[in-house]
mmCIF file of C-alpha atoms in Angstrom:
data_model
loop_
_atom_site.group_PDB
_atom_site.id
_atom_site.type_symbol
_atom_site.label_atom_id
_atom_site.label_comp_id
_atom_site.label_asym_id
_atom_site.label_seq_id
_atom_site.Cartn_x
_atom_site.Cartn_y
_atom_site.Cartn_z
ATOM 1 C CA MET E 1 27.048 2.966 12.149
ATOM 2 C CA ILE E 2 28.340 -0.398 12.092
ATOM 3 C CA ILE E 3 25.664 -3.136 11.739
ATOM 4 C CA ASP E 4 26.654 -6.674 12.554
ATOM 5 C CA TYR E 5 24.277 -8.606 10.366
ATOM 6 C CA LYS E 6 24.754 -12.157 11.799
ATOM 7 C CA ASN E 7 24.316 -10.619 15.466
ATOM 8 C CA LEU E 8 21.291 -8.716 14.188
ATOM 9 C CA ILE E 9 19.335 -11.986 12.820
ATOM 10 C CA ASN E 10 20.485 -13.884 15.825
ATOM 11 C CA LYS E 11 19.021 -11.304 18.112
ATOM 12 C CA TYR E 12 15.965 -11.284 16.310
ATOM 13 C CA ASP E 13 15.415 -15.259 16.517
ATOM 14 C CA GLU E 14 15.916 -15.157 20.089
ATOM 15 C CA ASN E 15 13.119 -12.449 20.357
ATOM 16 C CA LEU E 16 10.995 -14.095 17.649
ATOM 17 C CA LEU E 17 8.245 -15.194 20.018
ATOM 18 C CA SER E 18 7.613 -11.860 21.543
ATOM 19 C CA LYS E 19 8.419 -9.187 18.902
ATOM 20 C CA LEU E 20 8.201 -8.931 15.403
ATOM 21 C CA ARG E 21 10.156 -5.622 14.807
ATOM 22 C CA GLY E 22 11.443 -3.121 16.947
ATOM 23 C CA PHE E 23 13.587 -5.508 18.954
ATOM 24 C CA GLY E 24 16.343 -3.112 19.391
ATOM 25 C CA GLU E 25 17.083 0.269 20.120
ATOM 26 C CA GLU E 26 18.274 1.723 16.930
ATOM 27 C CA GLU E 27 15.589 3.533 15.083
ATOM 28 C CA PHE E 28 15.781 1.833 11.790
ATOM 29 C CA LEU E 29 15.175 -1.616 13.736
ATOM 30 C CA LYS E 30 11.411 -0.114 14.234
ATOM 31 C CA PHE E 31 10.789 -0.575 10.385
ATOM 32 C CA TRP E 32 12.826 -3.738 9.442
ATOM 33 C CA VAL E 33 11.298 -6.891 8.641
ATOM 34 C CA PRO E 34 13.641 -9.780 8.500
ATOM 35 C CA ASP E 35 13.272 -12.367 5.695
ATOM 36 C CA SER E 36 14.387 -16.002 5.602
ATOM 37 C CA GLU E 37 16.145 -15.273 2.216
ATOM 38 C CA LYS E 38 19.253 -13.260 2.911
ATOM 39 C CA LEU E 39 18.921 -11.063 -0.054
ATOM 40 C CA LYS E 40 15.554 -10.026 0.437
ATOM 41 C CA SER E 41 16.375 -9.482 4.239
ATOM 42 C CA ILE E 42 19.161 -6.911 3.257
ATOM 43 C CA TYR E 43 16.824 -5.034 1.000
ATOM 44 C CA ASN E 44 14.401 -4.613 3.557
ATOM 45 C CA LEU E 45 17.419 -3.418 5.807
ATOM 46 C CA ILE E 46 18.114 -0.909 3.335
ATOM 47 C CA ASP E 47 14.397 0.242 3.140
ATOM 48 C CA ALA E 48 14.558 0.525 6.775
ATOM 49 C CA LEU E 49 17.595 2.599 6.879
ATOM 50 C CA VAL E 50 15.975 4.915 4.517
ATOM 51 C CA GLU E 51 12.709 5.144 6.785
ATOM 52 C CA SER E 52 14.780 6.298 9.508
ATOM 53 C CA GLN E 53 16.839 8.762 7.758
ATOM 54 C CA THR E 54 20.023 7.026 8.129
ATOM 55 C CA TYR E 55 21.874 7.172 4.824
ATOM 56 C CA ASN E 56 25.163 5.789 5.950
ATOM 57 C CA ALA E 57 26.249 2.589 7.320
ATOM 58 C CA GLU E 58 28.720 -0.449 7.178
ATOM 59 C CA LEU E 59 26.991 -3.765 7.186
ATOM 60 C CA ILE E 60 29.342 -6.471 8.176
ATOM 61 C CA ASN E 61 29.230 -10.342 8.857
ATOM 62 C CA LEU E 62 27.345 -11.150 5.994
ATOM 63 C CA ASP E 63 29.021 -14.133 4.103
ATOM 64 C CA LEU E 64 27.535 -13.339 0.913
ATOM 65 C CA VAL E 65 27.877 -15.853 -2.075
ATOM 66 C CA GLU E 66 28.756 -14.853 -5.462
ATOM 67 C CA GLU E 67 25.156 -14.574 -6.886
ATOM 68 C CA GLU E 68 24.337 -12.514 -3.990
ATOM 69 C CA GLU E 69 27.305 -9.951 -4.608
ATOM 70 C CA LYS E 70 26.028 -9.552 -8.169
ATOM 71 C CA ASP E 71 22.502 -9.163 -7.320
ATOM 72 C CA LEU E 72 23.522 -5.938 -5.057
ATOM 73 C CA GLU E 73 25.395 -4.603 -7.714
ATOM 74 C CA LYS E 74 22.090 -3.013 -8.713
ATOM 75 C CA LEU E 75 22.178 -0.544 -5.808
ATOM 76 C CA LEU E 76 25.864 0.575 -6.639
ATOM 77 C CA ASN E 77 26.134 4.221 -6.347
ATOM 78 C CA ILE E 78 22.554 4.386 -5.198
ATOM 79 C CA ALA E 79 22.693 2.926 -1.969
ATOM 80 C CA ILE E 80 25.771 0.997 -2.080
ATOM 81 C CA ASN E 81 29.415 2.193 -2.433
ATOM 82 C CA LYS E 82 31.380 -0.894 -2.015
ATOM 83 C CA ILE E 83 30.202 -4.740 -1.956
ATOM 84 C CA GLU E 84 32.808 -7.408 -0.333
ATOM 85 C CA LYS E 85 31.915 -11.021 0.725
ATOM 86 C CA ASN E 86 31.302 -9.707 4.573
ATOM 87 C CA LYS E 87 30.781 -6.104 4.172
ATOM 88 C CA LEU E 88 28.578 -3.585 2.299
ATOM 89 C CA ILE E 89 29.566 0.077 2.707
ATOM 90 C CA ILE E 90 26.005 1.772 2.790
ATOM 91 C CA ASN E 91 25.869 5.335 1.499
ATOM 92 C CA ILE E 92 22.373 5.967 0.419
ATOM 93 C CA ASN E 93 21.586 8.882 -2.142
ATOM 94 C CA LYS E 94 17.883 9.526 -1.334
ATOM 95 C CA LYS E 95 16.746 10.953 -4.636
ATOM 96 C CA LYS E 96 18.436 8.169 -6.466
ATOM 97 C CA TYR E 97 17.060 5.445 -4.307
ATOM 98 C CA ILE E 98 13.554 6.830 -4.470
ATOM 99 C CA ASP E 99 13.677 7.090 -8.355
ATOM 100 C CA PHE E 100 14.999 3.214 -8.263
ATOM 101 C CA LYS E 101 11.909 2.515 -6.073
ATOM 102 C CA LYS E 102 9.761 4.333 -8.670
ATOM 103 C CA GLU E 103 11.000 2.537 -11.696
ATOM 104 C CA ASN E 104 10.543 -0.820 -9.943
ATOM 105 C CA LYS E 105 14.413 -1.926 -10.446
ATOM 106 C CA LYS E 106 14.675 -3.900 -7.275
ATOM 107 C CA VAL E 107 16.005 -7.327 -8.296
ATOM 108 C CA ILE E 108 13.680 -10.317 -6.828
ATOM 109 C CA SER E 109 15.749 -13.359 -6.549
ATOM 110 C CA GLU E 110 14.742 -16.345 -8.673
ATOM 111 C CA VAL E 111 14.193 -18.160 -5.201
ATOM 112 C CA LYS E 112 11.505 -15.665 -4.441
ATOM 113 C CA LYS E 113 10.026 -15.691 -7.907
ATOM 114 C CA VAL E 114 9.840 -19.517 -7.561
ATOM 115 C CA LYS E 115 7.973 -19.202 -4.138
ATOM 116 C CA ASP E 116 5.579 -16.493 -5.442
ATOM 117 C CA ALA E 117 4.573 -18.799 -8.527
ATOM 118 C CA ASN E 118 3.892 -21.687 -6.458
ATOM 119 C CA ILE E 119 1.726 -19.318 -4.382
ATOM 120 C CA LEU E 120 -0.192 -17.976 -7.313
ATOM 121 C CA SER E 121 -0.582 -21.601 -8.841
ATOM 122 C CA LYS E 122 -2.726 -22.678 -5.936
ATOM 123 C CA LEU E 123 -5.297 -19.795 -6.490
ATOM 124 C CA ASP E 124 -7.504 -22.024 -8.396
ATOM 125 C CA ASP E 125 -8.052 -24.042 -5.020
ATOM 126 C CA LEU E 126 -9.721 -20.964 -3.636
ATOM 127 C CA LYS E 127 -13.644 -20.651 -3.524
ATOM 128 C CA TYR E 128 -14.866 -18.839 -6.356
ATOM 129 C CA ASP E 129 -18.631 -18.354 -5.843
ATOM 130 C CA GLU E 130 -21.068 -15.327 -4.749
ATOM 131 C CA SER E 131 -20.891 -16.143 -0.961
ATOM 132 C CA ILE E 132 -20.051 -13.196 1.205
ATOM 133 C CA SER E 133 -18.946 -13.192 4.735
ATOM 134 C CA GLU E 134 -21.656 -12.450 7.468
ATOM 135 C CA LYS E 135 -19.293 -9.945 8.964
ATOM 136 C CA TYR E 136 -20.471 -7.770 5.982
ATOM 137 C CA ASN E 137 -24.033 -8.039 7.173
ATOM 138 C CA LYS E 138 -23.977 -4.482 8.511
ATOM 139 C CA ILE E 139 -23.154 -2.737 5.582
ATOM 140 C CA GLU E 140 -26.657 -2.846 4.206
ATOM 141 C CA LYS E 141 -27.959 -0.652 7.230
ATOM 142 C CA ILE E 142 -24.932 1.773 6.681
ATOM 143 C CA ILE E 143 -24.961 2.047 3.159
ATOM 144 C CA LYS E 144 -28.365 3.025 1.801
ATOM 145 C CA LYS E 145 -27.435 4.199 -1.799
ATOM 146 C CA LEU E 146 -25.922 2.998 -4.987
ATOM 147 C CA ASN E 147 -24.069 5.517 -7.092
ATOM 148 C CA PHE E 148 -22.918 3.442 -10.246
ATOM 149 C CA ASN E 149 -25.933 1.152 -11.232
ATOM 150 C CA ASP E 150 -27.954 1.920 -14.142
ATOM 151 C CA LYS E 151 -25.289 4.177 -15.658
ATOM 152 C CA LYS E 152 -24.207 2.389 -18.726
ATOM 153 C CA ILE E 153 -21.987 4.653 -20.666
ATOM 154 C CA LYS E 154 -21.778 4.425 -24.564
ATOM 155 C CA LYS E 155 -18.103 2.824 -25.204
ATOM 156 C CA GLU E 156 -15.645 5.079 -27.058
ATOM 157 C CA GLU E 157 -13.798 3.674 -30.156
ATOM 158 C CA ASN E 158 -10.597 3.722 -27.948
ATOM 159 C CA GLU E 159 -11.999 1.623 -25.201
ATOM 160 C CA GLU E 160 -12.016 -2.191 -24.488
ATOM 161 C CA SER E 161 -15.095 -3.596 -22.795
ATOM 162 C CA TYR E 162 -14.939 -6.384 -19.901
ATOM 163 C CA VAL E 163 -17.770 -7.916 -18.131
ATOM 164 C CA LEU E 164 -18.540 -10.079 -14.930
ATOM 165 C CA ASN E 165 -21.884 -11.973 -15.193
ATOM 166 C CA LEU E 166 -23.337 -12.997 -11.606
ATOM 167 C CA SER E 167 -26.443 -14.737 -11.016
ATOM 168 C CA ASP E 168 -29.954 -13.086 -10.912
ATOM 169 C CA ASN E 169 -28.914 -11.419 -14.105
ATOM 170 C CA SER E 170 -26.286 -9.093 -12.335
ATOM 171 C CA THR E 171 -23.643 -7.719 -14.382
ATOM 172 C CA LEU E 172 -20.732 -5.555 -13.872
ATOM 173 C CA GLU E 173 -19.084 -3.603 -16.536
ATOM 174 C CA TYR E 174 -16.006 -1.675 -16.893
ATOM 175 C CA TYR E 175 -13.923 -0.045 -19.869
ATOM 176 C CA ILE E 176 -10.242 0.228 -20.292
ATOM 177 C CA ASN E 177 -8.625 2.888 -22.460
ATOM 178 C CA ILE E 178 -6.887 1.165 -25.148
ATOM 179 C CA ASP E 179 -3.968 3.649 -24.968
ATOM 180 C CA SER E 180 -3.344 4.273 -21.375
ATOM 181 C CA GLY E 181 -4.752 0.896 -19.778
ATOM 182 C CA VAL E 182 -6.680 3.117 -17.640
ATOM 183 C CA VAL E 183 -10.303 2.029 -16.402
ATOM 184 C CA THR E 184 -12.223 4.747 -17.815
ATOM 185 C CA ASN E 185 -15.969 3.997 -16.732
ATOM 186 C CA ALA E 186 -17.499 1.007 -14.324
ATOM 187 C CA PHE E 187 -21.124 0.222 -13.825
ATOM 188 C CA HIS E 188 -23.533 -2.399 -12.612
ATOM 189 C CA ASN E 189 -27.168 -3.263 -13.265
ATOM 190 C CA SER E 190 -28.345 -4.215 -9.708
ATOM 191 C CA LYS E 191 -31.741 -2.761 -8.577
ATOM 192 C CA ASN E 192 -31.773 -3.738 -4.983
ATOM 193 C CA ILE E 193 -29.573 -2.601 -2.130
ATOM 194 C CA ASP E 194 -27.794 -5.431 -0.538
ATOM 195 C CA LYS E 195 -24.192 -6.741 0.284
ATOM 196 C CA LYS E 196 -23.674 -7.902 -3.497
ATOM 197 C CA SER E 197 -24.928 -4.669 -5.017
ATOM 198 C CA ILE E 198 -23.063 -2.457 -2.573
ATOM 199 C CA ILE E 199 -19.658 -4.545 -3.119
ATOM 200 C CA LEU E 200 -20.079 -3.840 -6.652
ATOM 201 C CA ASP E 201 -21.148 -0.405 -6.189
ATOM 202 C CA THR E 202 -18.086 0.052 -4.129
ATOM 203 C CA LEU E 203 -15.855 -1.528 -6.766
ATOM 204 C CA CYS E 204 -16.883 0.570 -9.602
ATOM 205 C CA ASP E 205 -15.850 3.626 -7.379
ATOM 206 C CA GLN E 206 -12.415 2.393 -6.289
ATOM 207 C CA ILE E 207 -11.404 1.091 -9.871
ATOM 208 C CA ILE E 208 -12.490 4.094 -12.018
ATOM 209 C CA ASN E 209 -9.149 6.313 -13.187
ATOM 210 C CA LYS E 210 -6.699 3.568 -11.983
ATOM 211 C CA GLY E 211 -4.363 1.258 -14.152
ATOM 212 C CA ILE E 212 -5.828 -1.991 -15.102
ATOM 213 C CA SER E 213 -2.746 -3.565 -13.393
ATOM 214 C CA GLU E 214 -3.532 -1.648 -10.165
ATOM 215 C CA VAL E 215 -7.004 -2.801 -10.533
ATOM 216 C CA ALA E 216 -6.080 -6.497 -11.044
ATOM 217 C CA ASP E 217 -3.489 -6.495 -8.298
ATOM 218 C CA HIS E 218 -5.177 -4.619 -5.647
ATOM 219 C CA GLY E 219 -8.818 -3.522 -6.650
ATOM 220 C CA VAL E 220 -10.445 -6.093 -4.065
ATOM 221 C CA ILE E 221 -8.397 -4.980 -1.282
ATOM 222 C CA TYR E 222 -9.402 -1.375 -1.967
ATOM 223 C CA VAL E 223 -13.224 -2.504 -1.759
ATOM 224 C CA GLU E 224 -12.427 -4.594 1.394
ATOM 225 C CA HIS E 225 -10.628 -1.663 3.154
ATOM 226 C CA PHE E 226 -13.570 0.765 2.530
ATOM 227 C CA LEU E 227 -16.127 -1.633 3.437
ATOM 228 C CA ARG E 228 -14.430 -2.304 6.922
ATOM 229 C CA SER E 229 -13.880 1.207 7.453
ATOM 230 C CA LYS E 230 -17.688 1.586 8.007
ATOM 231 C CA ILE E 231 -17.881 -1.287 10.062
ATOM 232 C CA LYS E 232 -17.356 -1.210 14.101
ATOM 233 C CA ASN E 233 -15.412 -4.148 15.822
ATOM 234 C CA LYS E 234 -13.387 -4.990 12.781
ATOM 235 C CA LYS E 235 -10.708 -6.752 14.493
ATOM 236 C CA GLU E 236 -12.010 -10.387 13.857
ATOM 237 C CA PHE E 237 -11.677 -9.676 9.865
ATOM 238 C CA GLY E 238 -7.883 -10.447 9.670
ATOM 239 C CA ILE E 239 -5.823 -8.894 6.965
ATOM 240 C CA PHE E 240 -7.118 -7.494 3.700
ATOM 241 C CA LEU E 241 -7.463 -10.548 1.699
ATOM 242 C CA PRO E 242 -10.371 -11.620 -0.510
ATOM 243 C CA ARG E 243 -10.195 -15.393 0.817
ATOM 244 C CA ASN E 244 -10.897 -13.897 4.147
ATOM 245 C CA SER E 245 -14.221 -11.944 2.801
ATOM 246 C CA GLY E 246 -16.225 -14.818 0.801
ATOM 247 C CA GLY E 247 -16.025 -16.391 -2.585
ATOM 248 C CA ILE E 248 -17.369 -13.308 -4.545
ATOM 249 C CA PHE E 249 -14.300 -11.379 -3.671
ATOM 250 C CA ASN E 250 -12.313 -14.270 -5.200
ATOM 251 C CA LEU E 251 -14.420 -14.026 -8.028
ATOM 252 C CA ILE E 252 -14.253 -10.313 -8.637
ATOM 253 C CA GLU E 253 -10.456 -10.677 -8.405
ATOM 254 C CA LYS E 254 -10.147 -13.505 -10.887
ATOM 255 C CA ASN E 255 -12.129 -11.521 -13.508
ATOM 256 C CA LEU E 256 -10.192 -8.366 -12.937
ATOM 257 C CA ARG E 257 -6.983 -10.199 -13.438
ATOM 258 C CA SER E 258 -8.122 -12.251 -16.238
ATOM 259 C CA SER E 259 -9.259 -9.055 -17.821
ATOM 260 C CA ARG E 260 -5.985 -7.285 -17.179
ATOM 261 C CA ASP E 261 -4.120 -10.399 -19.129
ATOM 262 C CA HIS E 262 -6.559 -10.406 -22.066
ATOM 263 C CA PHE E 263 -5.775 -6.706 -22.399
ATOM 264 C CA TYR E 264 -2.112 -7.321 -22.148
ATOM 265 C CA ASN E 265 -2.153 -9.974 -24.661
ATOM 266 C CA LYS E 266 -4.215 -8.004 -26.839
ATOM 267 C CA ALA E 267 -2.167 -4.892 -26.995
ATOM 268 C CA ASN E 268 0.995 -6.887 -26.836
ATOM 269 C CA ILE E 269 2.194 -5.500 -23.563
ATOM 270 C CA GLU E 270 4.745 -7.262 -21.209
ATOM 271 C CA LYS E 271 3.000 -7.949 -18.014
ATOM 272 C CA LYS E 272 5.114 -6.039 -14.977
ATOM 273 C CA GLU E 273 6.646 -8.492 -12.359
ATOM 274 C CA ILE E 274 6.192 -5.756 -9.769
ATOM 275 C CA ASN E 275 2.965 -3.405 -9.758
ATOM 276 C CA LYS E 276 2.982 -0.243 -7.613
ATOM 277 C CA GLU E 277 1.463 3.052 -8.597
ATOM 278 C CA TYR E 278 3.916 5.476 -7.138
ATOM 279 C CA LYS E 279 3.155 9.017 -7.229
ATOM 280 C CA ASP E 280 5.847 11.718 -7.979
ATOM 281 C CA ILE E 281 6.316 14.159 -5.018
ATOM 282 C CA SER E 282 6.293 17.816 -5.418
ATOM 283 C CA LYS E 283 9.930 19.164 -6.132
ATOM 284 C CA ASP E 284 8.774 22.253 -4.208
ATOM 285 C CA TRP E 285 7.640 20.320 -1.297
ATOM 286 C CA ILE E 286 10.783 17.959 -1.375
ATOM 287 C CA LYS E 287 13.217 20.706 -0.958
ATOM 288 C CA LEU E 288 11.787 22.371 2.001
ATOM 289 C CA SER E 289 13.520 21.915 5.500
ATOM 290 C CA PHE E 290 11.778 19.849 7.817
ATOM 291 C CA GLU E 291 11.170 22.964 9.964
ATOM 292 C CA ASP E 292 9.555 24.678 6.849
ATOM 293 C CA GLN E 293 7.655 21.512 6.180
ATOM 294 C CA LYS E 294 6.042 21.500 9.516
ATOM 295 C CA SER E 295 5.408 25.006 9.664
ATOM 296 C CA LYS E 296 3.300 24.703 6.747
ATOM 297 C CA ILE E 297 1.663 21.601 8.220
ATOM 298 C CA ASP E 298 0.971 23.208 11.334
ATOM 299 C CA GLU E 299 -0.725 26.205 9.143
ATOM 300 C CA ILE E 300 -2.984 23.592 7.519
ATOM 301 C CA LEU E 301 -3.856 22.095 10.672
ATOM 302 C CA GLU E 302 -4.856 25.226 12.022
ATOM 303 C CA LYS E 303 -6.916 26.529 9.159
ATOM 304 C CA ASN E 304 -8.547 23.344 7.829
ATOM 305 C CA ILE E 305 -8.501 20.487 10.404
ATOM 306 C CA PHE E 306 -8.810 21.871 14.351
ATOM 307 C CA ARG E 307 -12.358 23.518 13.839
ATOM 308 C CA GLN E 308 -13.526 20.990 11.293
ATOM 309 C CA PHE E 309 -12.843 17.947 13.150
ATOM 310 C CA ASN E 310 -13.201 19.166 16.704
ATOM 311 C CA VAL E 311 -9.454 18.606 17.572
ATOM 312 C CA ASN E 312 -6.495 20.820 18.992
ATOM 313 C CA SER E 313 -2.928 21.143 18.436
ATOM 314 C CA SER E 314 -2.306 18.577 21.602
ATOM 315 C CA ASP E 315 -4.546 15.714 19.514
ATOM 316 C CA ILE E 316 -1.894 15.757 16.610
ATOM 317 C CA ILE E 317 1.697 16.342 16.496
ATOM 318 C CA LEU E 318 4.051 16.068 13.921
ATOM 319 C CA LYS E 319 7.135 13.816 14.646
ATOM 320 C CA ARG E 320 8.772 13.904 11.473
ATOM 321 C CA VAL E 321 8.413 13.578 7.286
ATOM 322 C CA ILE E 322 9.806 10.517 6.106
ATOM 323 C CA GLN E 323 11.003 10.200 2.289
ATOM 324 C CA GLY E 324 9.266 13.478 1.626
ATOM 325 C CA ASN E 325 5.453 12.241 1.658
ATOM 326 C CA ARG E 326 4.924 10.157 4.732
ATOM 327 C CA LEU E 327 3.935 12.227 7.521
ATOM 328 C CA GLU E 328 4.224 10.552 11.233
ATOM 329 C CA PHE E 329 2.153 11.936 13.995
ATOM 330 C CA ILE E 330 1.752 11.372 17.540
ATOM 331 C CA LEU E 331 -1.901 11.188 18.247
ATOM 332 C CA SER E 332 -3.808 11.720 21.716
ATOM 333 C CA ASP E 333 -6.449 9.400 22.655
ATOM 334 C CA ASN E 334 -9.143 11.670 20.983
ATOM 335 C CA LEU E 335 -7.912 10.210 17.683
ATOM 336 C CA LYS E 336 -6.425 6.933 18.425
ATOM 337 C CA GLY E 337 -8.503 4.133 16.723
ATOM 338 C CA ASP E 338 -11.187 6.559 15.644
ATOM 339 C CA PHE E 339 -12.303 4.469 12.497
ATOM 340 C CA GLU E 340 -16.371 5.288 13.044
ATOM 341 C CA ASP E 341 -16.385 8.788 11.507
ATOM 342 C CA ASN E 342 -13.406 8.367 9.147
ATOM 343 C CA LYS E 343 -11.675 11.577 11.119
ATOM 344 C CA LEU E 344 -8.249 10.400 10.146
ATOM 345 C CA PHE E 345 -8.805 9.397 6.547
ATOM 346 C CA LYS E 346 -10.566 12.690 6.065
ATOM 347 C CA ILE E 347 -7.617 14.555 7.684
ATOM 348 C CA GLU E 348 -5.371 12.766 5.376
ATOM 349 C CA GLU E 349 -7.407 13.717 2.430
ATOM 350 C CA VAL E 350 -7.240 17.519 3.305
ATOM 351 C CA LEU E 351 -3.280 17.149 3.829
ATOM 352 C CA LYS E 352 -3.277 15.403 0.127
ATOM 353 C CA GLU E 353 -5.177 18.221 -0.984
ATOM 354 C CA LYS E 354 -3.055 20.999 0.580
ATOM 355 C CA ILE E 355 0.200 19.383 0.121
ATOM 356 C CA ASP E 356 0.670 16.605 -2.362
ATOM 357 C CA SER E 357 -1.452 13.917 -3.672
ATOM 358 C CA SER E 358 1.279 11.388 -2.619
ATOM 359 C CA ILE E 359 1.242 12.262 1.234
ATOM 360 C CA GLU E 360 0.400 9.510 3.539
ATOM 361 C CA LEU E 361 -0.432 9.910 7.330
ATOM 362 C CA LEU E 362 0.665 7.532 9.986
ATOM 363 C CA SER E 363 0.676 7.439 13.565
ATOM 364 C CA ILE E 364 2.784 6.286 16.250
ATOM 365 C CA GLU E 365 2.077 5.447 19.641
ATOM 366 C CA GLU E 366 3.741 7.684 22.308
ATOM 367 C CA LYS E 367 4.409 4.649 24.546
ATOM 368 C CA ASP E 368 5.800 1.999 22.565
ATOM 369 C CA SER E 369 6.516 3.620 19.290
ATOM 370 C CA ASN E 370 4.464 0.919 17.127
ATOM 371 C CA LYS E 371 3.621 2.285 13.702
ATOM 372 C CA LEU E 372 0.086 2.030 12.073
ATOM 373 C CA ARG E 373 -0.484 2.704 8.315
ATOM 374 C CA LEU E 374 -3.993 4.537 8.385
ATOM 375 C CA SER E 375 -4.533 4.963 4.633
ATOM 376 C CA ASN E 376 -3.369 5.671 0.913
ATOM 377 C CA ALA E 377 -4.365 2.954 -0.969
ATOM 378 C CA PRO E 378 -8.099 3.272 -1.198
ATOM 379 C CA LYS E 379 -10.236 6.424 -0.965
ATOM 380 C CA ALA E 380 -11.306 7.127 2.883
ATOM 381 C CA VAL E 381 -14.268 9.016 1.582
#
């Protein structure tokens, strides 16, 4: 496959007002998100090729500068065979590429670092108080039990304690294992069930047994995701960001990140530029052919899902397996948009349990093939 990069960008610009992705017939274009920075855009394109299981291509009309060529050398013998000013020979070794992603070795350009630093430097302008968006008023009627209050546990010698003090003497406390950096326990002292105590309780549930780096970067987003999954009519919420949900989310996030930095400094650990908790995929699962993977998935659907969730074989159809752990299904109207009972999230949990903990469930619209990521980061149930 020959991909004319300049032509691709021009085509994207022409369709910018009406489409964000999927602006061509090629399969990889369904996954590609262009970037204003050429290098980032090329990395995204290679990701898209992997997603579409296209492992060989020739990328032309690039007009790379010397610094960009040097940057791309990181992918030599992993995803790129040859680098020239106007051409890349793409030959992706799937295993090496997955390992590369796991080890977080993908280079971020200095320009991107500066942009990110500028964004982060403005975080202090955010609202840090205990306000909570009125959109969360419904959770008091939905969640009627607290699970992590009055559960103060004695701190072990190999644990560090961190605290967030709120008004009305409300306190959140969590322990971090000194050796592993994992949050081992979390609890709060709220007595009444209200929005604030529910948020604290959900946070405790979401951060236990996760690394402090993951907790600092995504803990609050996990809480938002879980609470929104309990509420109908969630479209007006916007994307998962603390600033969309009230000052208390910013306050919690600031505390978690401050605790991470303090923990790293005390332990003399260098903070990672990129944080993502990658899970190793079972080698036994990866080595199976698609036909064998499909056969196993169909068996799980038949034995553990159809009767339990009142669906049948026409409601959920496996289309393909992406990078070993991303299962893409075509869903019937019986399942599309079904968030009230968390049916899709629960189905994903079954697949994780029966196949591999790294499994992600994705759905694809049969008519327009727009992808919808359903879950992975937070717990569904």
